[in-house]
């Protein structure tokens, strides 16, 4: 299979939400690619040869021929430009304002809400092993913030942030599912939104890889 020289470097357990985001982008755009796994448990990401090809020594990293790029949202934005419509489906809104908001949502989810990430790991989602302890006060405050922002964004009744799916929908649904799939209180409207996003074919392809 032709892969356009594209390789996605993923964590060996397939539980990284950031690798998932790039995987979904590649799948939605129907870009052939191969996956290589990196064993983070043994610090393979910090050793040669991975450290030579990944500037940040993290996953995901994508190789496109001789070009290497890390950080998931940067990779998705690169793929959107290099594999544009109409030959490939868009993963960001076409309207500039909406596209900027989608990128804002992605940046916020990656830079804020760390107590949720710490107390509700993606392993509990992908391995179907809910965490049986309540959120701390700090994590509950982050959850309240997440719910407030998500409720403001998901208001038009289409089931998507901007009327049509974009990669920020997948990222937001994943963060909400950290709460939902661990039994934390989330409004029914946001549960329905997250469930719809989670059943998207590209997302389910990733979920089935987790082990």
Short mmCIF file of C-alpha atoms in Angstrom, two decimals:
data_model
loop_
_atom_site.label_atom_id
_atom_site.label_comp_id
_atom_site.label_asym_id
_atom_site.label_seq_id
_atom_site.Cartn_x
_atom_site.Cartn_y
_atom_site.Cartn_z
CA UNK A 1 0.00 0.00 0.00
CA UNK A 2 1.22 3.49 -0.82
CA UNK A 3 1.53 5.51 2.38
CA UNK A 4 2.74 8.84 0.98
CA UNK A 5 5.77 8.13 3.18
CA UNK A 6 3.61 8.75 6.26
CA UNK A 7 4.36 7.05 9.56
CA UNK A 8 2.54 7.74 12.82
CA UNK A 9 4.47 6.91 15.97
CA UNK A 10 2.08 5.81 18.70
CA UNK A 11 2.27 4.62 22.29
CA UNK A 12 2.43 0.83 22.44
CA UNK A 13 -0.85 0.52 24.41
CA UNK A 14 -2.79 2.89 22.13
CA UNK A 15 -4.14 4.95 25.03
CA UNK A 16 -2.71 8.38 24.16
CA UNK A 17 -5.54 10.83 23.43
CA UNK A 18 -3.12 12.87 21.35
CA UNK A 19 -2.09 9.97 19.14
CA UNK A 20 -5.78 9.14 18.80
CA UNK A 21 -6.46 12.68 17.58
CA UNK A 22 -3.89 12.36 14.79
CA UNK A 23 -5.06 8.83 13.94
CA UNK A 24 -8.61 10.14 13.53
CA UNK A 25 -7.37 13.00 11.33
CA UNK A 26 -5.48 10.61 9.05
CA UNK A 27 -8.42 8.22 8.91
CA UNK A 28 -11.01 10.92 8.23
CA UNK A 29 -8.87 12.34 5.43
CA UNK A 30 -8.37 8.82 4.03
CA UNK A 31 -4.59 9.22 3.94
CA UNK A 32 -2.72 5.89 3.83
CA UNK A 33 -0.17 5.61 6.63
CA UNK A 34 1.66 3.08 8.73
CA UNK A 35 1.90 2.94 12.52
CA UNK A 36 5.00 2.27 14.55
CA UNK A 37 4.73 1.91 18.31
CA UNK A 38 6.98 3.35 20.99
CA UNK A 39 7.25 1.75 24.43
CA UNK A 40 6.89 4.67 26.81
CA UNK A 41 7.05 2.37 29.85
CA UNK A 42 10.68 1.58 29.04
CA UNK A 43 11.51 5.18 28.02
CA UNK A 44 12.05 4.15 24.41
CA UNK A 45 10.97 7.66 23.45
CA UNK A 46 14.03 9.09 25.19
CA UNK A 47 16.54 6.76 23.57
CA UNK A 48 18.04 6.52 20.10
CA UNK A 49 16.81 6.38 17.39
CA UNK A 50 13.44 7.86 18.41
CA UNK A 51 15.03 10.87 20.07
CA UNK A 52 16.64 11.73 16.73
CA UNK A 53 13.36 11.91 14.84
CA UNK A 54 11.09 13.46 17.50
CA UNK A 55 11.98 16.99 18.54
CA UNK A 56 9.90 16.72 21.72
CA UNK A 57 10.62 13.00 22.30
CA UNK A 58 6.91 12.43 22.78
CA UNK A 59 4.06 10.75 20.98
CA UNK A 60 2.59 11.39 18.60
CA UNK A 61 5.33 12.10 16.14
CA UNK A 62 4.65 11.87 12.43
CA UNK A 63 7.19 11.24 9.70
CA UNK A 64 6.27 12.43 6.21
CA UNK A 65 9.20 11.38 4.12
CA UNK A 66 12.18 13.17 5.64
CA UNK A 67 9.99 15.65 7.51
CA UNK A 68 9.23 14.94 11.16
CA UNK A 69 6.66 16.73 13.30
CA UNK A 70 5.47 16.34 16.88
CA UNK A 71 2.48 17.64 18.89
CA UNK A 72 -0.93 16.43 17.80
CA UNK A 73 -2.70 19.66 16.88
CA UNK A 74 0.32 20.82 14.87
CA UNK A 75 0.27 17.53 12.98
CA UNK A 76 -3.45 17.78 12.22
CA UNK A 77 -3.06 21.35 10.99
CA UNK A 78 -0.15 20.27 8.78
CA UNK A 79 -2.19 17.41 7.31
CA UNK A 80 -5.08 19.77 6.64
CA UNK A 81 -2.79 21.99 4.56
CA UNK A 82 -0.83 19.28 2.77
CA UNK A 83 -3.85 17.07 2.01
CA UNK A 84 -6.58 19.66 1.33
CA UNK A 85 -10.12 19.47 0.00
CA UNK A 86 -11.55 18.40 -2.38
CA UNK A 87 -9.28 15.36 -2.62
CA UNK A 88 -9.37 14.88 1.15
CA UNK A 89 -12.10 15.56 3.68
CA UNK A 90 -11.59 18.59 5.92
CA UNK A 91 -10.96 18.09 9.63
CA UNK A 92 -11.27 21.78 10.52
CA UNK A 93 -14.15 24.17 9.75
CA UNK A 94 -13.72 26.13 6.53
CA UNK A 95 -14.95 29.44 7.99
CA UNK A 96 -11.96 31.27 9.52
CA UNK A 97 -13.67 32.22 12.78
CA UNK A 98 -14.94 28.71 13.42
CA UNK A 99 -11.55 27.26 12.48
CA UNK A 100 -9.88 29.56 14.99
CA UNK A 101 -12.32 28.50 17.71
CA UNK A 102 -11.69 24.82 16.92
CA UNK A 103 -7.97 25.40 17.37
CA UNK A 104 -8.70 27.34 20.57
CA UNK A 105 -10.64 24.35 21.93
CA UNK A 106 -7.78 21.99 21.05
CA UNK A 107 -5.18 24.24 22.68
CA UNK A 108 -7.29 24.65 25.81
CA UNK A 109 -7.92 20.92 26.24
CA UNK A 110 -4.18 20.28 26.01
CA UNK A 111 -3.05 23.06 28.34
CA UNK A 112 -5.74 23.14 31.04
CA UNK A 113 -7.78 20.66 33.12
CA UNK A 114 -4.74 18.68 34.27
CA UNK A 115 -6.49 17.44 37.46
CA UNK A 116 -9.00 15.59 35.26
CA UNK A 117 -6.21 13.98 33.25
CA UNK A 118 -4.42 12.98 36.43
CA UNK A 119 -7.45 11.46 38.17
CA UNK A 120 -9.30 10.06 35.14
CA UNK A 121 -6.70 8.43 32.90
CA UNK A 122 -7.50 7.28 29.38
CA UNK A 123 -6.68 3.74 30.45
CA UNK A 124 -9.96 3.74 32.36
CA UNK A 125 -11.69 4.52 29.06
CA UNK A 126 -9.85 2.32 26.60
CA UNK A 127 -9.43 -0.67 28.93
CA UNK A 128 -13.00 -0.28 30.27
CA UNK A 129 -11.77 -0.14 33.86
CA UNK A 130 -13.62 2.69 35.65
CA UNK A 131 -11.80 4.37 38.51
CA UNK A 132 -13.66 3.76 41.75
CA UNK A 133 -12.86 6.89 43.68
CA UNK A 134 -14.46 10.34 43.67
CA UNK A 135 -12.83 13.37 42.16
CA UNK A 136 -10.86 15.57 44.50
CA UNK A 137 -12.05 19.12 45.03
CA UNK A 138 -9.46 20.36 42.54
CA UNK A 139 -10.51 17.88 39.87
CA UNK A 140 -14.19 18.61 40.52
CA UNK A 141 -13.49 22.29 39.91
CA UNK A 142 -11.83 21.40 36.61
CA UNK A 143 -14.78 19.18 35.73
CA UNK A 144 -17.19 22.02 36.44
CA UNK A 145 -15.15 24.28 34.17
CA UNK A 146 -15.11 21.65 31.42
CA UNK A 147 -18.87 21.19 31.65
CA UNK A 148 -19.50 24.94 31.59
CA UNK A 149 -17.35 25.47 28.50
CA UNK A 150 -18.69 22.40 26.70
CA UNK A 151 -22.28 23.44 27.44
CA UNK A 152 -21.56 26.83 25.89
CA UNK A 153 -20.02 25.25 22.78
CA UNK A 154 -22.52 22.44 22.17
CA UNK A 155 -25.70 24.42 21.73
CA UNK A 156 -26.93 24.28 18.14
CA UNK A 157 -28.54 20.84 18.33
CA UNK A 158 -26.54 19.35 15.45
CA UNK A 159 -24.44 17.14 17.69
CA UNK A 160 -21.26 18.89 16.57
CA UNK A 161 -19.44 22.04 17.64
CA UNK A 162 -19.92 23.86 14.34
CA UNK A 163 -22.77 22.09 12.58
CA UNK A 164 -20.42 19.58 10.99
CA UNK A 165 -17.83 17.29 12.53
CA UNK A 166 -14.29 18.54 13.08
CA UNK A 167 -11.29 17.13 14.93
CA UNK A 168 -12.01 19.36 17.95
CA UNK A 169 -15.23 17.36 18.43
CA UNK A 170 -13.20 14.20 18.93
CA UNK A 171 -10.84 15.92 21.36
CA UNK A 172 -13.68 17.42 23.41
CA UNK A 173 -15.60 14.13 23.52
CA UNK A 174 -12.51 12.33 24.81
CA UNK A 175 -12.14 14.80 27.68
CA UNK A 176 -15.82 14.52 28.55
CA UNK A 177 -15.58 10.74 28.47
CA UNK A 178 -12.91 10.87 31.15
CA UNK A 179 -15.79 11.89 33.40
CA UNK A 180 -18.70 10.06 31.80
CA UNK A 181 -17.07 6.64 31.60
CA UNK A 182 -15.99 6.88 35.23
CA UNK A 183 -19.48 7.67 36.48
CA UNK A 184 -18.93 11.34 37.26
CA UNK A 185 -21.85 13.74 36.96
CA UNK A 186 -22.24 15.19 33.46
CA UNK A 187 -25.41 16.74 31.94
CA UNK A 188 -27.40 14.42 29.69
CA UNK A 189 -26.98 16.72 26.69
CA UNK A 190 -23.20 16.45 26.92
CA UNK A 191 -23.41 12.70 27.44
CA UNK A 192 -25.41 12.44 24.21
CA UNK A 193 -22.88 14.62 22.42
CA UNK A 194 -19.92 12.57 23.64
CA UNK A 195 -21.64 9.29 22.76
CA UNK A 196 -22.34 10.47 19.22
CA UNK A 197 -18.74 11.51 18.73
CA UNK A 198 -17.44 8.28 20.27
CA UNK A 199 -19.40 6.15 17.81
CA UNK A 200 -17.80 7.82 14.80
CA UNK A 201 -16.16 5.13 12.66
CA UNK A 202 -12.68 6.67 12.79
CA UNK A 203 -12.82 6.86 16.60
CA UNK A 204 -14.01 3.29 16.91
CA UNK A 205 -11.12 2.13 14.72
CA UNK A 206 -8.79 3.59 17.33
CA UNK A 207 -10.73 2.21 20.30
CA UNK A 208 -10.44 -1.31 18.91
CA UNK A 209 -6.65 -0.99 18.81
CA UNK A 210 -6.31 -0.24 22.52
CA UNK A 211 -5.07 -3.12 24.61
#
